[in-house]
CSV table of C-alpha atoms in Angstrom, one decimal:
chain,number,residue,atom,x,y,z
D,450,UNK,CA,-31.4,25.6,-20.6
D,451,UNK,CA,-31.3,24.0,-24.1
D,452,UNK,CA,-28.8,21.8,-25.8
D,453,UNK,CA,-25.8,23.4,-27.3
D,454,UNK,CA,-23.1,21.5,-29.2
D,455,UNK,CA,-19.9,23.0,-30.6
D,456,UNK,CA,-17.0,25.2,-29.7
D,457,UNK,CA,-17.0,28.8,-28.5
D,458,UNK,CA,-14.2,31.3,-28.0
D,459,UNK,CA,-14.3,33.5,-24.9
D,460,UNK,CA,-12.4,36.6,-25.7
D,461,UNK,CA,-11.6,39.6,-23.5
D,462,UNK,CA,-11.8,37.7,-20.2
D,463,UNK,CA,-9.4,39.3,-17.6
D,464,UNK,CA,-7.3,36.6,-16.0
D,465,UNK,CA,-7.6,36.8,-12.2
D,466,UNK,CA,-4.7,37.1,-9.7
D,467,UNK,CA,-4.0,34.7,-6.8
D,468,UNK,CA,-7.0,34.0,-4.7
D,469,UNK,CA,-9.5,35.6,-7.1
D,470,UNK,CA,-11.7,34.1,-9.8
D,471,UNK,CA,-13.9,35.1,-12.7
D,472,UNK,CA,-17.3,33.6,-13.4
D,473,UNK,CA,-17.3,32.7,-17.1
D,474,UNK,CA,-20.3,30.3,-17.7
D,475,UNK,CA,-23.5,29.4,-15.9
D,476,UNK,CA,-25.0,26.0,-16.8
D,477,UNK,CA,-28.5,25.2,-15.5
D,478,UNK,CA,-28.5,21.6,-16.9
D,479,UNK,CA,-26.4,19.6,-14.6
D,480,UNK,CA,-26.1,16.7,-17.1
D,481,UNK,CA,-24.1,18.9,-19.5
D,482,UNK,CA,-20.5,18.3,-20.3
D,483,UNK,CA,-18.4,21.3,-20.7
D,484,UNK,CA,-14.6,21.4,-21.6
D,485,UNK,CA,-12.4,24.4,-21.3
D,486,UNK,CA,-8.9,25.2,-22.8
D,487,UNK,CA,-7.3,27.9,-20.8
D,488,UNK,CA,-4.0,29.8,-20.5
D,489,UNK,CA,-1.1,28.0,-18.9
D,490,UNK,CA,-1.2,28.4,-15.1
D,491,UNK,CA,-5.0,28.8,-15.0
D,492,UNK,CA,-7.9,26.4,-14.7
D,493,UNK,CA,-11.6,26.2,-14.6
D,494,UNK,CA,-13.7,24.4,-12.1
D,495,UNK,CA,-17.5,24.1,-11.5
D,496,UNK,CA,-19.0,25.7,-8.5
D,497,UNK,CA,-22.5,24.5,-7.3
D,498,UNK,CA,-25.3,27.1,-7.4
D,499,UNK,CA,-29.0,26.7,-7.0
D,500,UNK,CA,-30.3,24.7,-9.9
D,501,UNK,CA,-27.0,24.2,-11.7
D,502,UNK,CA,-23.3,25.1,-11.7
D,503,UNK,CA,-21.2,28.2,-12.3
D,504,UNK,CA,-17.8,27.6,-14.0
D,505,UNK,CA,-15.1,29.7,-12.5
D,506,UNK,CA,-11.7,30.7,-14.0
D,507,UNK,CA,-8.8,31.1,-11.5
D,508,UNK,CA,-5.0,31.0,-11.3
D,509,UNK,CA,-3.9,27.5,-10.3
D,510,UNK,CA,-2.8,27.6,-6.7
D,511,UNK,CA,0.2,25.7,-5.4
D,512,UNK,CA,-1.8,24.1,-2.5
D,513,UNK,CA,-4.3,21.2,-2.4
D,514,UNK,CA,-4.2,20.7,1.4
D,515,UNK,CA,-5.1,23.3,4.1
D,516,UNK,CA,-5.4,23.3,7.9
D,517,UNK,CA,-6.9,25.6,10.5
D,518,UNK,CA,-7.2,25.8,14.3
D,519,UNK,CA,-10.7,26.5,15.8
D,520,UNK,CA,-10.8,28.4,19.0
D,521,UNK,CA,-14.4,29.7,18.9
D,522,UNK,CA,-17.6,29.4,16.9
D,523,UNK,CA,-17.0,30.8,13.4
D,524,UNK,CA,-17.8,30.5,9.8
D,525,UNK,CA,-15.6,28.3,7.7
D,526,UNK,CA,-14.5,31.2,5.5
D,527,UNK,CA,-13.5,33.3,8.5
D,528,UNK,CA,-11.0,30.7,9.8
D,529,UNK,CA,-7.3,31.3,9.3
D,530,UNK,CA,-6.3,28.7,6.7
D,531,UNK,CA,-2.7,27.7,6.2
D,532,UNK,CA,-0.7,25.7,3.7
D,533,UNK,CA,1.9,24.4,6.1
D,534,UNK,CA,3.0,27.6,7.9
D,535,UNK,CA,1.9,29.9,5.1
D,536,UNK,CA,-1.4,31.7,5.6
D,537,UNK,CA,-3.6,31.4,2.5
D,538,UNK,CA,-6.0,34.3,2.0
D,539,UNK,CA,-9.2,33.5,0.1
D,540,UNK,CA,-8.5,29.9,-0.6
D,541,UNK,CA,-9.8,28.4,-3.9
D,542,UNK,CA,-11.8,25.6,-2.5
D,543,UNK,CA,-12.4,24.0,-5.9
D,544,UNK,CA,-8.8,22.6,-5.7
D,545,UNK,CA,-8.6,21.7,-2.0
D,546,UNK,CA,-8.8,17.9,-1.6
D,547,UNK,CA,-7.6,17.6,2.1
D,548,UNK,CA,-8.5,19.6,5.1
D,549,UNK,CA,-7.4,19.3,8.8
D,550,UNK,CA,-9.3,21.0,11.6
D,551,UNK,CA,-8.0,21.2,15.1
D,552,UNK,CA,-10.4,22.3,17.8
D,553,UNK,CA,-9.2,23.8,21.0
D,554,UNK,CA,-12.7,23.8,22.4
D,555,UNK,CA,-16.1,22.2,21.6
D,556,UNK,CA,-17.4,24.8,19.2
D,557,UNK,CA,-19.5,25.0,16.1
D,558,UNK,CA,-18.2,25.8,12.6
D,559,UNK,CA,-20.7,26.8,10.0
D,560,UNK,CA,-19.6,25.8,6.5
D,561,UNK,CA,-20.4,28.6,4.1
D,562,UNK,CA,-18.3,27.5,1.1
D,563,UNK,CA,-18.6,24.5,-1.2
D,564,UNK,CA,-16.3,21.6,-0.3
D,565,UNK,CA,-17.2,19.4,-3.2
D,566,UNK,CA,-13.5,18.6,-4.0
D,567,UNK,CA,-12.6,17.5,-0.4
D,568,UNK,CA,-11.9,13.8,-0.2
D,569,UNK,CA,-10.0,13.7,3.1
D,570,UNK,CA,-11.1,15.5,6.3
D,571,UNK,CA,-9.3,15.2,9.6
D,572,UNK,CA,-10.9,16.5,12.7
D,573,UNK,CA,-8.8,16.7,15.9
D,574,UNK,CA,-10.8,17.5,19.0
D,575,UNK,CA,-14.5,18.1,19.5
D,576,UNK,CA,-16.7,20.3,17.2
D,577,UNK,CA,-19.9,20.5,15.4
D,578,UNK,CA,-19.8,21.0,11.6
D,579,UNK,CA,-23.0,22.8,10.5
D,580,UNK,CA,-23.9,23.2,6.8
D,581,UNK,CA,-26.9,23.8,4.6
D,582,UNK,CA,-26.7,23.0,0.9
D,583,UNK,CA,-23.0,24.1,0.9
D,584,UNK,CA,-21.5,21.4,3.0
D,585,UNK,CA,-21.3,18.7,0.3
D,586,UNK,CA,-18.0,16.8,0.7
D,587,UNK,CA,-17.0,14.4,-2.1
D,588,UNK,CA,-16.8,10.7,-1.3
D,589,UNK,CA,-14.5,11.2,1.7
D,590,UNK,CA,-12.4,9.6,4.4
D,591,UNK,CA,-13.1,11.4,7.6
D,592,UNK,CA,-10.5,10.8,10.3
D,593,UNK,CA,-11.8,11.7,13.8
D,594,UNK,CA,-9.6,12.0,16.9
D,595,UNK,CA,-11.7,13.0,19.9
D,596,UNK,CA,-12.2,12.0,23.4
D,597,UNK,CA,-15.0,14.3,24.6
D,598,UNK,CA,-18.2,15.4,22.9
D,599,UNK,CA,-16.9,14.2,19.5
D,600,UNK,CA,-17.7,15.3,16.0
D,601,UNK,CA,-21.3,16.3,15.2
D,602,UNK,CA,-22.4,16.5,11.6
D,603,UNK,CA,-25.4,18.6,10.7
D,604,UNK,CA,-26.6,18.5,7.1
D,605,UNK,CA,-23.1,17.3,6.3
D,606,UNK,CA,-23.1,15.4,3.1
D,607,UNK,CA,-24.6,15.0,-0.2
D,608,UNK,CA,-27.0,12.1,0.0
D,609,UNK,CA,-25.1,9.7,-2.4
D,610,UNK,CA,-21.5,10.1,-1.2
D,611,UNK,CA,-19.4,7.4,0.4
D,612,UNK,CA,-17.9,8.1,3.8
D,613,UNK,CA,-15.3,6.3,5.8
D,614,UNK,CA,-14.8,7.3,9.4
D,615,UNK,CA,-11.4,6.4,10.7
D,616,UNK,CA,-9.6,7.0,14.0
D,617,UNK,CA,-11.2,6.9,17.5
D,618,UNK,CA,-14.1,8.8,19.1
D,619,UNK,CA,-17.8,9.5,18.5
D,620,UNK,CA,-19.4,10.8,15.3
D,621,UNK,CA,-22.9,12.1,15.9
D,622,UNK,CA,-25.0,12.0,12.7
D,623,UNK,CA,-27.6,14.8,13.1
D,624,UNK,CA,-28.4,14.9,9.4
D,625,UNK,CA,-32.0,14.0,8.7
D,626,UNK,CA,-33.2,12.3,5.5
D,627,UNK,CA,-32.0,9.3,3.4
D,628,UNK,CA,-28.3,8.7,2.8
D,629,UNK,CA,-27.6,6.2,0.0
D,630,UNK,CA,-23.8,6.4,0.0
D,631,UNK,CA,-21.7,3.7,1.7
D,632,UNK,CA,-20.9,4.4,5.3
D,633,UNK,CA,-17.9,2.6,6.9
D,634,UNK,CA,-16.6,3.0,10.4
D,635,UNK,CA,-13.4,1.8,12.0
D,636,UNK,CA,-13.7,-0.3,15.2
D,637,UNK,CA,-12.7,2.7,17.3
D,638,UNK,CA,-15.5,5.0,16.0
D,639,UNK,CA,-18.9,5.1,17.6
D,640,UNK,CA,-21.6,6.2,15.2
D,641,UNK,CA,-24.4,8.0,17.0
D,642,UNK,CA,-27.6,9.0,15.3
D,643,UNK,CA,-30.0,11.7,16.6
D,644,UNK,CA,-32.3,12.5,13.6
D,645,UNK,CA,-34.9,10.9,11.5
D,646,UNK,CA,-32.4,9.1,9.3
D,647,UNK,CA,-32.5,6.3,6.7
D,648,UNK,CA,-29.3,4.5,5.6
D,649,UNK,CA,-30.0,2.7,2.4
D,650,UNK,CA,-26.7,1.3,1.1
D,651,UNK,CA,-26.2,-2.5,1.1
D,652,UNK,CA,-22.5,-2.0,1.7
D,653,UNK,CA,-22.7,-0.1,4.9
D,654,UNK,CA,-20.2,-1.7,7.4
D,655,UNK,CA,-20.1,-0.4,11.0
D,656,UNK,CA,-17.1,-2.0,12.6
D,657,UNK,CA,-17.5,0.1,15.7
D,658,UNK,CA,-20.5,0.6,18.0
D,659,UNK,CA,-23.8,2.1,16.9
D,660,UNK,CA,-25.9,4.2,19.3
D,661,UNK,CA,-29.4,5.4,18.3
D,662,UNK,CA,-29.7,8.2,20.8
D,663,UNK,CA,-33.0,9.8,19.6
D,664,UNK,CA,-35.2,9.9,16.6
D,665,UNK,CA,-35.5,6.9,14.3
D,666,UNK,CA,-32.8,5.2,12.4
D,667,UNK,CA,-33.9,3.0,9.5
D,668,UNK,CA,-31.5,0.5,8.0
D,669,UNK,CA,-33.1,-0.2,4.7
D,670,UNK,CA,-30.6,-2.3,2.7
D,671,UNK,CA,-29.8,-6.0,2.5
D,672,UNK,CA,-26.6,-7.3,4.0
D,673,UNK,CA,-25.7,-4.2,6.0
D,674,UNK,CA,-23.1,-5.2,8.6
D,675,UNK,CA,-23.2,-4.1,12.2
D,676,UNK,CA,-20.1,-5.6,13.9
D,677,UNK,CA,-20.0,-3.5,17.1
D,678,UNK,CA,-22.3,-3.2,20.1
D,679,UNK,CA,-25.7,-1.7,19.5
D,680,UNK,CA,-27.5,0.7,21.9
D,681,UNK,CA,-31.0,2.0,21.4
D,682,UNK,CA,-31.7,4.6,24.0
D,683,UNK,CA,-35.1,5.3,25.6
D,684,UNK,CA,-37.4,7.1,23.3
D,685,UNK,CA,-35.4,6.2,20.2
D,686,UNK,CA,-36.3,3.6,17.5
D,687,UNK,CA,-34.2,1.3,15.3
D,688,UNK,CA,-36.0,-0.1,12.3
D,689,UNK,CA,-34.6,-2.8,10.0
D,690,UNK,CA,-36.5,-3.4,6.7
D,691,UNK,CA,-34.4,-5.8,4.6
D,692,UNK,CA,-32.7,-9.2,4.7
D,693,UNK,CA,-29.9,-9.7,7.2
D,694,UNK,CA,-29.7,-6.0,7.9
D,695,UNK,CA,-28.1,-7.0,11.2
D,696,UNK,CA,-25.8,-10.0,10.8
D,697,UNK,CA,-23.8,-10.6,13.9
D,698,UNK,CA,-20.8,-13.0,14.0
D,699,UNK,CA,-18.9,-11.9,17.1
D,700,UNK,CA,-19.6,-11.2,20.7
D,701,UNK,CA,-21.8,-8.1,20.4
D,702,UNK,CA,-24.3,-6.9,22.9
D,703,UNK,CA,-27.6,-5.5,21.7
D,704,UNK,CA,-29.0,-3.2,24.4
D,705,UNK,CA,-32.5,-2.0,23.9
D,706,UNK,CA,-34.0,0.7,26.1
D,707,UNK,CA,-36.2,2.1,23.3
D,708,UNK,CA,-37.9,0.3,20.4
D,709,UNK,CA,-36.5,-2.1,17.8
D,710,UNK,CA,-38.8,-3.0,14.9
D,711,UNK,CA,-37.5,-5.9,12.9
D,712,UNK,CA,-38.9,-6.0,9.4
D,713,UNK,CA,-36.2,-8.4,8.1
D,714,UNK,CA,-34.5,-11.5,9.3
D,715,UNK,CA,-31.9,-11.0,12.0
D,716,UNK,CA,-29.3,-13.7,12.4
D,717,UNK,CA,-28.4,-13.9,16.1
D,718,UNK,CA,-25.5,-16.0,17.1
D,719,UNK,CA,-24.9,-17.7,20.4
D,720,UNK,CA,-22.1,-15.4,21.3
D,721,UNK,CA,-24.4,-12.4,21.3
D,722,UNK,CA,-26.5,-11.0,24.1
D,723,UNK,CA,-29.7,-9.0,23.9
D,724,UNK,CA,-30.4,-6.8,26.9
D,725,UNK,CA,-33.9,-5.3,27.4
D,726,UNK,CA,-34.3,-2.3,29.7
D,727,UNK,CA,-37.4,-0.9,31.3
D,728,UNK,CA,-40.2,-0.3,28.7
D,729,UNK,CA,-38.1,-1.8,25.9
D,730,UNK,CA,-39.8,-3.2,22.8
D,731,UNK,CA,-38.3,-5.9,20.5
D,732,UNK,CA,-41.0,-6.5,17.8
D,733,UNK,CA,-41.0,-8.3,14.5
D,734,UNK,CA,-44.4,-6.6,13.8
D,735,UNK,CA,-46.0,-9.7,12.3
D,736,UNK,CA,-43.2,-10.4,9.9
D,737,UNK,CA,-43.6,-14.1,9.5
D,738,UNK,CA,-41.5,-14.5,6.4
D,739,UNK,CA,-38.2,-12.9,7.7
D,740,UNK,CA,-38.3,-13.2,11.4
D,741,UNK,CA,-35.6,-13.2,14.1
D,742,UNK,CA,-33.4,-16.2,13.2
D,743,UNK,CA,-32.6,-17.9,16.5
D,744,UNK,CA,-32.3,-21.3,14.8
D,745,UNK,CA,-28.6,-21.7,15.4
D,746,UNK,CA,-28.4,-19.7,18.6
D,747,UNK,CA,-28.4,-20.3,22.3
D,748,UNK,CA,-29.0,-16.6,22.6
D,749,UNK,CA,-29.3,-15.2,26.1
D,750,UNK,CA,-31.8,-12.4,26.6
D,751,UNK,CA,-31.3,-10.4,29.8
D,752,UNK,CA,-34.4,-8.4,31.0
D,753,UNK,CA,-33.2,-5.7,33.4
D,754,UNK,CA,-36.3,-3.4,33.6
D,755,UNK,CA,-40.0,-3.7,34.1
D,756,UNK,CA,-42.4,-3.5,31.2
D,757,UNK,CA,-40.2,-5.0,28.5
D,758,UNK,CA,-42.1,-6.5,25.5
D,759,UNK,CA,-40.9,-9.1,23.1
D,760,UNK,CA,-42.9,-10.2,20.1
D,761,UNK,CA,-40.8,-12.6,18.0
D,762,UNK,CA,-41.0,-15.4,15.5
D,763,UNK,CA,-39.0,-18.6,16.0
D,764,UNK,CA,-37.6,-19.4,12.6
D,765,UNK,CA,-37.2,-23.1,11.8
D,766,UNK,CA,-35.0,-22.6,8.8
D,767,UNK,CA,-37.4,-23.3,6.0
D,768,UNK,CA,-39.0,-26.2,7.8
D,769,UNK,CA,-35.9,-28.0,8.9
D,770,UNK,CA,-37.1,-29.1,12.3
D,771,UNK,CA,-33.8,-30.8,13.1
D,772,UNK,CA,-32.5,-27.5,14.3
D,773,UNK,CA,-34.0,-25.8,17.4
D,774,UNK,CA,-33.5,-22.6,19.2
D,775,UNK,CA,-32.7,-22.3,22.9
D,776,UNK,CA,-33.1,-18.9,24.4
D,777,UNK,CA,-32.1,-18.2,28.0
D,778,UNK,CA,-33.8,-15.5,30.0
D,779,UNK,CA,-32.1,-13.8,32.9
D,780,UNK,CA,-34.4,-11.6,35.0
D,781,UNK,CA,-33.2,-8.9,37.4
D,782,UNK,CA,-35.2,-7.8,40.4
D,783,UNK,CA,-36.1,-4.7,38.6
D,784,UNK,CA,-38.0,-6.7,35.9
D,785,UNK,CA,-41.1,-7.2,37.9
D,786,UNK,CA,-43.0,-8.0,34.8
D,787,UNK,CA,-42.5,-8.4,31.1
D,788,UNK,CA,-44.4,-10.0,28.2
D,789,UNK,CA,-43.2,-12.3,25.5
D,790,UNK,CA,-44.9,-13.9,22.5
D,791,UNK,CA,-43.2,-16.4,20.2
D,792,UNK,CA,-44.6,-17.7,16.9
D,793,UNK,CA,-43.3,-20.9,15.4
D,794,UNK,CA,-43.1,-20.4,11.7
D,795,UNK,CA,-45.3,-22.9,9.6
D,796,UNK,CA,-47.3,-23.8,12.7
D,797,UNK,CA,-50.6,-22.2,13.7
D,798,UNK,CA,-50.0,-22.5,17.4
D,799,UNK,CA,-48.1,-20.1,19.5
D,800,UNK,CA,-47.0,-19.7,23.0
D,801,UNK,CA,-48.0,-16.6,25.0
D,802,UNK,CA,-46.5,-16.2,28.4
D,803,UNK,CA,-46.9,-13.2,30.6
């Protein structure tokens, strides 16, 4: 627990055989720097433990990539892991950087080992990866290839790790709490959130669709980019709290069946469409400084269900009254009533129509 500087000789340590390790040093100060010189053919790697790390000595394996096929619910350590066609008993996960999982059914895999060295994870098929403090991938590229239930991640990542989702399919983020690492999705990947989650990186770029299925998703960073369609399902909430959290520049559709609270300026372009279902709420919650920016948009809003509520600010681009916003409403027969309130920034008057 204190500070130690110098060199020490560890004598009498029995070198382990293939697949085994020896714990040689426990360090409870995670800011410490420890360097080892070991016999040829062996190496030392840190293993995360509660409150610190345990340094393990092991024989350097020949593999860095492993694969397994999942046929039923199981623990990660109980799967049959292979290096090519060779079965690897008791893998040393401290050296594994690439993992491929192929699911023959939609099953749950509980991760009971530390995967801190894994930087590439490929998941073929549908499965749920469940982990507590042990499932802490390094900054990783996750390739998903699924057509059914998709990949569900429960307590899946250390909060500050960057993640890139490639491939096609759906990734369900069921991990609550704040994630500060950069999240990037390919155009073919739908990111679906179901927990009370905050994404706080300014560099998040979702090229594919975003679905807020349940719970609350908070986008809390400036300049986050959502480039695919957005769906907020009934009972779910999307909150944006920083400048240009949503900055559309394509032909996206924003479908709101739940609640969207805009605490930052949205830039809505004229190629976008906002669809409000029954009971939907689109609310700037009295945010007069960074409202919805319709100033350069002829943005259509389609109201398809009764009881929808819009509370928005018409932004006049820092007082430049030469620009104006035109919003077209399309009402379906199901939208028997809805309420809308617009505020003109820098003017005291407002229009309330119901």
